Amino acid sequence: MSTQEYPVVFGTDDILRSLCDSVTKVLTVATESQVRYANMVQRISKTCLKPDIGCFVLFDGGFSGLVVINFSAHAAMELYERYMLNMGMAKEELASAFTSDEVGNVMGELMNQIVGDFTGKVSRELQTHITQNQPKMLALTKQVILSVDTHLDQPEARRVTFYTGRNNIFYLELAIDRTEFIQLNEFAAAEEPDPDALLESAGQETAPSGPATSVISQDEQDELLKSLGM
């Protein structure tokens, strides 16, 4: 008999909260401004790409789903400008219209970072693996609504409202198969790796400590050739 009478259950809305936290984390760091989301969430019947910039990415693996983010022109331009200025670009060199390819590329890169952060948390906290495709961006100048079709057996869809530092609004929509993760055994989730620490560690490992580090012994050569099937 299990000593855990009430196992921990991680459902659709918990997955959505984790995704929303990834959005706020990545955009807040990238733009050095506070991005937040509403405390209320909408239950919707389908996901759609809407003006002015729509972005979507599919993921598959432990569970399948679709993430859509619809940016208004003002929200997209604010995030784009803050991100590029934070990267050291001069203001006069920035694109002036949300329909510019450069704006779309930057928003696609930010989307890629968001989903990458989310998939990392899924691996650490839910102990499963999901993969993503390359984010797709679409700039629309007219009121055209496009439905994004994905193969889900029991779809659940949610919409969350986000606010930029200047209170411009954009929306995140999530559609996934109805799923629940139930904790069978207690475990400690792996800590999120620190990129700076990893780079520093890699630099220390590759940095030569003296002339002897460049010499490979005959035994090491034999082991290397053996591992390569030679």
Rosetta silent file (secondary structure, phi, psi, omega in degrees, C-alpha in Angstrom):
SEQUENCE: MSTQEYPVVFGTDDILRSLCDSVTKVLTVATESQVRYANMVQRISKTCLKPDIGCFVLFDGGFSGLVVINFSAHAAMELYERYMLNMGMAKEELASAFTSDEVGNVMGELMNQIVGDFTGKVSRELQTHITQNQPKMLALTKQVILSVDTHLDQPEARRVTFYTGRNNIFYLELAIDRTEFIQLNEFAAAEEPDPDALLESAGQETAPSGPATSVISQDEQDELLKSLGM
SCORE:     score description
SCORE:     0.000 S_00000001
   1 L     0.000  141.027  179.649    0.000    0.000    0.000 S_00000001
   2 L   -78.027  139.562  176.987    1.224    3.490   -0.798 S_00000001
   3 L   -81.166   -9.220  179.951    1.891    5.789    2.127 S_00000001
   4 L   -95.359  100.065 -174.265    0.948    8.746   -0.073 S_00000001
   5 L   -71.230  -36.883 -178.783   -2.817    8.932    0.299 S_00000001
   6 L  -120.855   93.387 -177.562   -3.299   11.946   -1.968 S_00000001
   7 L   -66.492  151.786  178.833   -0.834   11.867   -4.885 S_00000001
   8 L   -73.350  129.850 -179.728    0.224   15.119   -6.523 S_00000001
   9 E  -116.535  130.919 -178.781   -1.668   15.733   -9.780 S_00000001
  10 E  -118.568  107.429 -173.217   -0.348   18.083  -12.476 S_00000001
  11 L  -109.838 -163.871 -175.168   -3.044   18.912  -15.046 S_00000001
  12 H   -56.550  -46.981 -176.429   -3.774   21.190  -17.996 S_00000001
  13 H   -70.390  -27.307  174.340   -3.970   24.418  -16.016 S_00000001
  14 H   -69.531  -40.163  175.971   -0.712   23.621  -14.215 S_00000001
  15 H   -63.562  -41.278  178.122    0.972   23.103  -17.579 S_00000001
  16 H   -61.919  -44.284  179.057   -0.525   26.409  -18.749 S_00000001
  17 H   -60.715  -40.982  178.761    0.789   28.210  -15.646 S_00000001
  18 H   -63.075  -41.182  177.947    4.251   26.800  -16.281 S_00000001
  19 H   -65.085  -43.634  179.284    4.121   28.029  -19.891 S_00000001
  20 H   -62.152  -38.346  177.612    2.931   31.490  -18.810 S_00000001
  21 H   -64.297  -35.594  176.767    5.798   31.699  -16.320 S_00000001
  22 H   -65.962  -39.354  178.863    8.218   30.904  -19.170 S_00000001
  23 H   -61.872  -50.295 -178.165    6.713   33.722  -21.256 S_00000001
  24 H   -65.340  -39.038 -179.068    7.067   36.293  -18.488 S_00000001
  25 H   -63.433  -51.794 -175.836   10.560   35.085  -17.544 S_00000001
  26 H   -65.671  -46.458 -176.424   12.011   35.151  -21.076 S_00000001
  27 H   -71.067  -35.228  177.822   10.394   38.422  -22.158 S_00000001
  28 H   -64.086  -44.082  179.082   11.179   40.208  -18.888 S_00000001
  29 H   -68.735  -43.393 -175.346   14.865   39.273  -19.151 S_00000001
  30 H   -66.874  -33.405 -174.722   15.076   39.929  -22.907 S_00000001
  31 H  -106.407   -6.396 -176.088   13.460   43.367  -22.740 S_00000001
  32 L    52.404   42.171  175.409   14.485   44.433  -19.217 S_00000001
  33 L  -143.753  158.127 -174.571   10.863   45.384  -18.567 S_00000001
  34 L   -83.624  114.229  174.351    8.134   43.774  -16.502 S_00000001
  35 L  -105.733  133.248 -176.589    5.866   41.455  -18.520 S_00000001
  36 E  -137.363  165.406  177.023    2.931   39.963  -16.613 S_00000001
  37 E  -127.681  157.629 -176.241   -0.192   37.917  -17.233 S_00000001
  38 E   -69.222  153.820  179.020   -3.758   38.113  -15.950 S_00000001
  39 E   -79.122  -15.407  178.524   -4.901   35.998  -13.024 S_00000001
  40 E  -103.408  146.117 -178.993   -7.976   34.870  -14.960 S_00000001
  41 E  -126.873  145.510  178.858   -7.842   32.466  -17.917 S_00000001
  42 E   -97.555  138.679  170.208  -10.388   31.832  -20.675 S_00000001
  43 E   -91.499  120.461 -176.097  -11.549   28.392  -21.742 S_00000001
  44 E  -119.953  166.282 -176.325  -11.836   28.514  -25.560 S_00000001
  45 L   -93.901  -24.026  179.668  -12.974   26.069  -28.240 S_00000001
  46 L  -157.367  161.487  178.012  -10.144   26.569  -30.765 S_00000001
  47 L  -100.471  147.184 -177.273   -6.904   28.457  -31.304 S_00000001
  48 E  -141.962  149.958  169.651   -6.518   31.149  -33.953 S_00000001
  49 E   -92.990  128.820 -176.539   -3.880   33.413  -35.474 S_00000001
  50 L  -129.489  162.605  175.782   -5.051   37.026  -35.409 S_00000001
  51 L   -63.212  152.030   11.745   -3.648   40.450  -36.398 S_00000001
  52 L   -99.222  -34.923  174.860   -1.245   42.022  -36.076 S_00000001
  53 E  -125.679  121.936  176.209    1.466   39.362  -35.604 S_00000001
  54 E  -110.418  138.459 -179.216    0.563   35.749  -34.972 S_00000001
  55 E  -135.002  137.103  177.818    3.124   33.162  -33.971 S_00000001
  56 E  -141.493  154.836  178.240    2.651   29.451  -33.380 S_00000001
  57 E  -146.976  138.472  178.315    4.725   26.416  -32.503 S_00000001
  58 E  -100.908  146.021  173.160    3.806   22.736  -32.244 S_00000001
  59 E  -134.235  154.715 -175.290    5.236   20.322  -29.708 S_00000001
  60 E  -149.193  164.441  179.629    5.060   16.558  -29.405 S_00000001
  61 E   134.426 -119.919  178.726    6.403   13.748  -27.245 S_00000001
  62 L   -57.734  -34.133  169.993    5.170   13.012  -23.733 S_00000001
  63 L  -149.770  157.589 -176.346    2.107   15.061  -24.652 S_00000001
  64 L  -108.856  151.938  179.095    1.115   16.953  -27.794 S_00000001
  65 E  -174.442 -177.557 -177.082    0.004   20.521  -28.155 S_00000001
  66 E  -142.060  133.247  175.264    0.051   23.879  -29.861 S_00000001
  67 E  -116.291  128.391  176.713    1.089   27.303  -28.571 S_00000001
  68 E  -123.424  134.098  171.704   -0.145   30.470  -30.299 S_00000001
  69 E  -124.000  124.563  178.600    0.793   34.031  -29.349 S_00000001
  70 E  -107.957  113.449 -179.017   -1.070   36.928  -30.972 S_00000001
  71 E   -99.463  135.795  166.339    0.743   40.260  -30.670 S_00000001
  72 L   -72.607  161.585 -179.656   -0.818   43.632  -31.333 S_00000001
  73 H   -59.455  -41.317 -178.237    1.379   45.920  -33.434 S_00000001
  74 H   -66.522  -41.541  179.708    2.138   48.101  -30.395 S_00000001
  75 H   -65.919  -43.544 -179.325    3.048   45.117  -28.201 S_00000001
  76 H   -62.973  -45.228 -178.283    5.254   43.580  -30.903 S_00000001
  77 H   -67.073  -36.695  178.191    7.087   46.842  -31.604 S_00000001
  78 H   -64.397  -47.791 -179.428    7.630   47.512  -27.899 S_00000001
  79 H   -65.330  -41.297  178.567    9.094   44.059  -27.267 S_00000001
  80 H   -61.031  -50.142 -176.190   11.160   44.210  -30.469 S_00000001
  81 H   -64.470  -44.685 -179.172   12.594   47.658  -29.714 S_00000001
  82 H   -64.100  -39.490 -179.842   13.391   46.898  -26.070 S_00000001
  83 H   -65.244  -46.562 -177.881   15.038   43.608  -27.006 S_00000001
  84 H   -67.693  -39.678  177.105   17.192   45.128  -29.748 S_00000001
  85 H   -65.009  -37.580  177.505   18.203   48.116  -27.610 S_00000001
  86 H   -65.270  -26.671  178.600   19.083   45.698  -24.821 S_00000001
  87 L   -84.669   -2.438  176.547   21.302   43.870  -27.335 S_00000001
  88 L    99.215    7.925  178.871   23.186   47.110  -28.043 S_00000001
  89 L   -75.320  147.948  176.205   21.512   48.194  -31.295 S_00000001
  90 L   -78.955  143.133 -175.018   21.149   51.906  -32.012 S_00000001
  91 H   -60.619  -36.078 -178.249   17.564   53.185  -32.031 S_00000001
  92 H   -70.653  -12.926  179.804   17.926   54.748  -35.499 S_00000001
  93 H   -92.447   -3.186 -175.738   18.868   51.335  -36.928 S_00000001
  94 L   -81.761  153.230  176.602   15.644   49.634  -35.796 S_00000001
  95 L   -66.275  149.720 -175.738   12.749   48.722  -38.075 S_00000001
  96 L  -104.948   -7.544 -177.514    9.858   51.181  -38.001 S_00000001
  97 L  -130.761  144.201 -178.589    6.957   48.863  -38.945 S_00000001
  98 L   -68.666  -17.607  179.160    5.685   45.641  -37.401 S_00000001
  99 L   -80.382   -4.552  179.539    5.421   44.124  -40.895 S_00000001
 100 L   -64.381  142.918  177.546    9.226   44.242  -41.265 S_00000001
 101 H   -60.002  -33.955 -178.998   10.952   40.872  -41.629 S_00000001
 102 H   -63.509  -40.174  177.998   13.348   41.886  -38.860 S_00000001
 103 H   -64.397  -44.180  178.805   10.494   42.296  -36.378 S_00000001
 104 H   -62.170  -39.650  179.570    9.096   38.905  -37.348 S_00000001
 105 H   -65.138  -41.586  179.649   12.502   37.265  -36.971 S_00000001
 106 H   -66.236  -43.586 -179.839   13.013   38.737  -33.504 S_00000001
 107 H   -65.479  -34.869  176.136    9.542   37.706  -32.329 S_00000001
 108 H   -65.852  -39.441  177.596   10.184   34.212  -33.692 S_00000001
 109 H   -64.924  -42.129  177.632   13.478   34.035  -31.777 S_00000001
 110 H   -63.942  -39.875  177.150   11.770   35.132  -28.566 S_00000001
 111 H   -61.725  -41.135  179.673    9.067   32.506  -29.144 S_00000001
 112 H   -62.492  -41.549  177.733   11.774   29.896  -29.614 S_00000001
 113 H   -65.238  -39.464 -179.694   13.391   30.896  -26.304 S_00000001
 114 H   -62.083  -51.332 -177.902   10.029   30.766  -24.519 S_00000001
 115 H   -68.272  -33.116  176.112    9.173   27.258  -25.697 S_00000001
 116 H   -63.282  -41.855  176.594   12.753   26.128  -25.066 S_00000001
 117 H   -63.887  -40.264 -179.695   12.496   27.291  -21.446 S_00000001
 118 H   -65.254  -45.458 -179.312    9.127   25.549  -21.138 S_00000001
 119 H   -65.218  -32.228  176.067   10.337   22.218  -22.541 S_00000001
 120 H   -64.362  -41.411  178.425   13.270   22.334  -20.125 S_00000001
 121 H   -67.106  -37.219  177.674   10.886   22.703  -17.176 S_00000001
 122 H   -60.082  -42.256  179.935    8.731   19.844  -18.471 S_00000001
 123 H   -64.596  -42.862 -176.714   11.783   17.607  -18.509 S_00000001
 124 H   -75.759  -42.919 -170.243   12.864   18.592  -14.995 S_00000001
 125 H   -93.234  -31.486 -178.989    9.501   18.817  -13.243 S_00000001
 126 L  -106.014   -4.844  178.266    7.327   16.262  -15.064 S_00000001
 127 L    52.875   43.813  172.136   10.128   13.851  -15.977 S_00000001
 128 L  -138.584  175.630 -172.901    8.966   13.524  -19.576 S_00000001
 129 L  -129.461  132.971  173.107   10.244   14.853  -22.885 S_00000001
 130 E  -129.487  149.915  177.160    8.638   17.023  -25.551 S_00000001
 131 E  -117.424  157.366 -178.404   10.087   18.389  -28.780 S_00000001
 132 E  -125.165  155.547  171.896    9.134   21.526  -30.696 S_00000001
 133 L   -94.719  177.500  179.591    9.175   22.589  -34.319 S_00000001
 134 L   -70.426  128.767  179.684   10.526   25.900  -35.586 S_00000001
 135 L   -57.161  142.612  178.176    8.143   28.752  -34.624 S_00000001
 136 E  -111.950  135.084 -178.725    6.131   30.185  -37.525 S_00000001
 137 E  -116.702  147.001  177.449    5.319   33.895  -37.754 S_00000001
 138 E  -144.166  119.147  176.724    2.630   35.656  -39.768 S_00000001
 139 E   -94.240  123.608 -178.186    2.160   39.440  -40.006 S_00000001
 140 L  -119.048  133.278  178.754   -1.426   40.390  -40.858 S_00000001
 141 L  -103.076   -5.029  178.626   -2.610   43.877  -41.750 S_00000001
 142 L  -125.434  165.215  179.969   -6.298   42.965  -41.999 S_00000001
 143 L   -76.631   82.324  177.547   -8.788   41.279  -39.714 S_00000001
 144 L  -119.640  127.215  179.785   -8.207   37.722  -40.897 S_00000001
 145 L  -107.977  122.800 -179.794   -8.584   34.820  -38.463 S_00000001
 146 E  -113.906  126.159  176.870   -6.748   31.608  -39.312 S_00000001
 147 E   -85.331  135.447  177.977   -7.404   28.413  -37.412 S_00000001
 148 L  -100.342  115.087 -175.363   -4.351   26.275  -36.716 S_00000001
 149 L   -92.002  130.720  175.020   -5.277   22.622  -36.980 S_00000001
 150 L  -138.223  150.349 -173.379   -3.409   20.073  -34.912 S_00000001
 151 L   -85.502   97.696  177.829   -4.172   16.414  -34.304 S_00000001
 152 L  -123.423  134.868 -178.155   -5.393   16.145  -30.714 S_00000001
 153 L   -74.279  -48.005  178.812   -7.647   13.347  -29.458 S_00000001
 154 L  -129.888   77.557 -172.231   -9.203   15.210  -26.526 S_00000001
 155 E   -70.822  142.134  168.982   -8.234   18.858  -26.994 S_00000001
 156 E  -126.493  135.371 -175.760   -8.398   21.449  -24.248 S_00000001
 157 E  -129.151  142.363 -179.461   -7.759   25.074  -25.119 S_00000001
 158 E  -136.530  152.138  173.825   -7.040   28.138  -23.003 S_00000001
 159 E  -128.692  134.686 -179.654   -6.366   31.836  -23.654 S_00000001
 160 E  -125.573  137.773  178.058   -4.363   34.102  -21.344 S_00000001
 161 E   -91.564  132.380  178.329   -4.001   37.879  -21.521 S_00000001
 162 E  -116.994  153.433  178.972   -0.499   39.354  -21.147 S_00000001
 163 E  -127.639  134.107  176.104    0.624   42.923  -20.502 S_00000001
 164 L   -82.131  179.884  178.188    3.932   44.505  -21.514 S_00000001
 165 L   -61.094  -29.744  178.250    5.805   47.082  -19.456 S_00000001
 166 L   -97.490   15.172  177.954    3.832   49.840  -21.230 S_00000001
 167 L    65.763   25.583  167.308    0.554   47.934  -20.767 S_00000001
 168 L   -77.038  148.475 -170.815    0.270   46.884  -24.403 S_00000001
 169 E  -107.690  140.354  166.297   -1.694   43.645  -24.666 S_00000001
 170 E  -141.854  164.815 -172.211   -0.979   40.330  -26.341 S_00000001
 171 E  -125.365  138.586  172.154   -2.604   36.923  -25.981 S_00000001
 172 E  -108.482  134.610  175.136   -1.295   33.402  -25.512 S_00000001
 173 E  -123.445  135.916 -179.425   -3.406   30.425  -26.557 S_00000001
 174 E  -126.831  130.706  173.195   -2.626   26.828  -25.634 S_00000001
 175 E  -126.275  123.544  178.309   -4.253   23.691  -27.000 S_00000001
 176 E  -140.928  162.657  171.600   -3.175   20.293  -25.660 S_00000001
 177 E   -65.110  142.174  176.037   -4.564   16.819  -25.219 S_00000001
 178 L   -59.987  122.147 -174.962   -6.389   16.382  -21.943 S_00000001
 179 L  -151.019  155.175  174.452   -3.747   14.936  -19.666 S_00000001
 180 L  -138.641  137.715  172.696   -2.767   14.559  -16.035 S_00000001
 181 E  -105.989  124.871 -177.710    0.583   13.762  -14.477 S_00000001
 182 E  -112.766  126.030 -178.433    0.298   11.878  -11.186 S_00000001
 183 L   -77.895  115.259  178.896    3.257   11.714   -8.841 S_00000001
 184 L   -84.420  -38.483 -178.790    3.870    8.100   -7.869 S_00000001
 185 L  -133.864  149.123  177.044    6.997    8.730   -5.799 S_00000001
 186 L   -70.350  141.474  177.747    8.467   11.791   -4.168 S_00000001
 187 L  -153.721  159.157  176.401   11.424   13.301   -5.973 S_00000001
 188 L  -100.043  120.865  179.684   13.407   16.514   -6.079 S_00000001
 189 L   -63.773  139.389  179.398   13.139   18.306   -9.413 S_00000001
 190 L   -62.372  143.591  178.608   16.505   18.966  -11.013 S_00000001
 191 L   -71.851  148.914  178.040   17.722   22.527  -10.696 S_00000001
 192 L   -69.033  128.327 -179.321   17.694   24.742  -13.767 S_00000001
 193 L   -65.527  143.383  177.433   21.207   24.904  -15.225 S_00000001
 194 L   -91.680  112.407 -177.657   22.965   28.272  -15.101 S_00000001
 195 H   -55.602  -40.802 -179.240   24.214   29.086  -18.645 S_00000001
 196 H   -64.046  -41.015  179.608   27.009   31.320  -17.337 S_00000001
 197 H   -66.443  -37.778  178.921   28.210   28.612  -14.955 S_00000001
 198 H   -65.073  -42.494  179.384   28.134   26.021  -17.748 S_00000001
 199 H   -64.748  -40.656  179.086   30.167   28.258  -20.056 S_00000001
 200 H   -65.215  -41.135  178.910   32.681   28.953  -17.296 S_00000001
 201 H   -64.562  -42.402  179.291   32.963   25.243  -16.502 S_00000001
 202 H   -63.751  -37.560  179.048   33.421   24.384  -20.184 S_00000001
 203 H   -65.839  -37.471  178.714   36.125   27.044  -20.476 S_00000001
 204 H   -68.183  -36.663 -178.852   37.990   25.626  -17.507 S_00000001
 205 H   -70.611  -33.092 -176.213   37.827   22.102  -18.921 S_00000001
 206 H   -91.523  -15.358 -178.199   39.122   23.138  -22.342 S_00000001
 207 L   -71.191  130.780  179.448   41.755   25.608  -21.131 S_00000001
 208 L   -69.630  134.494 -179.932   45.281   24.116  -21.346 S_00000001
 209 L   -98.404   -4.896 -179.663   46.971   23.825  -17.960 S_00000001
 210 L   164.271  175.927 -177.733   50.462   23.163  -19.385 S_00000001
 211 H   -58.434  -31.603 -174.521   52.392   21.433  -22.147 S_00000001
 212 H   -67.858  -22.718 -176.078   51.420   17.958  -20.882 S_00000001
 213 H   -69.193  -20.888 -178.178   47.708   18.574  -21.617 S_00000001
 214 H   -88.405   -1.773 -178.154   48.331   18.490  -25.366 S_00000001
 215 L  -101.819  128.973  177.387   49.935   15.048  -25.215 S_00000001
 216 L  -107.591  128.899 -178.374   47.781   11.916  -25.532 S_00000001
 217 L   -69.000  163.368  179.696   49.238    8.678  -24.251 S_00000001
 218 H   -62.977  -38.858  178.609   49.431    5.586  -26.440 S_00000001
 219 H   -62.261  -41.695  178.813   46.790    3.844  -24.305 S_00000001
 220 H   -65.448  -38.161  177.136   44.396    6.788  -24.775 S_00000001
 221 H   -63.068  -43.239  179.651   45.028    6.723  -28.519 S_00000001
 222 H   -62.304  -41.369  179.654   44.295    2.992  -28.593 S_00000001
 223 H   -65.215  -40.152  179.364   41.052    3.495  -26.626 S_00000001
 224 H   -64.367  -45.407  179.335   39.969    6.303  -28.961 S_00000001
 225 H   -64.162  -38.724  178.831   40.637    4.245  -32.091 S_00000001
 226 H   -63.641  -41.496  179.913   38.827    1.277  -30.543 S_00000001
 227 H   -66.053  -26.986  178.471   35.772    3.404  -29.738 S_00000001
 228 L   -88.156    1.712  179.132   35.706    4.546  -33.371 S_00000001
 229 L    77.065   25.428 -177.444   35.831    0.918  -34.573 S_00000001
 230 L  -111.861    0.000    0.000   39.333    1.225  -35.982 S_00000001
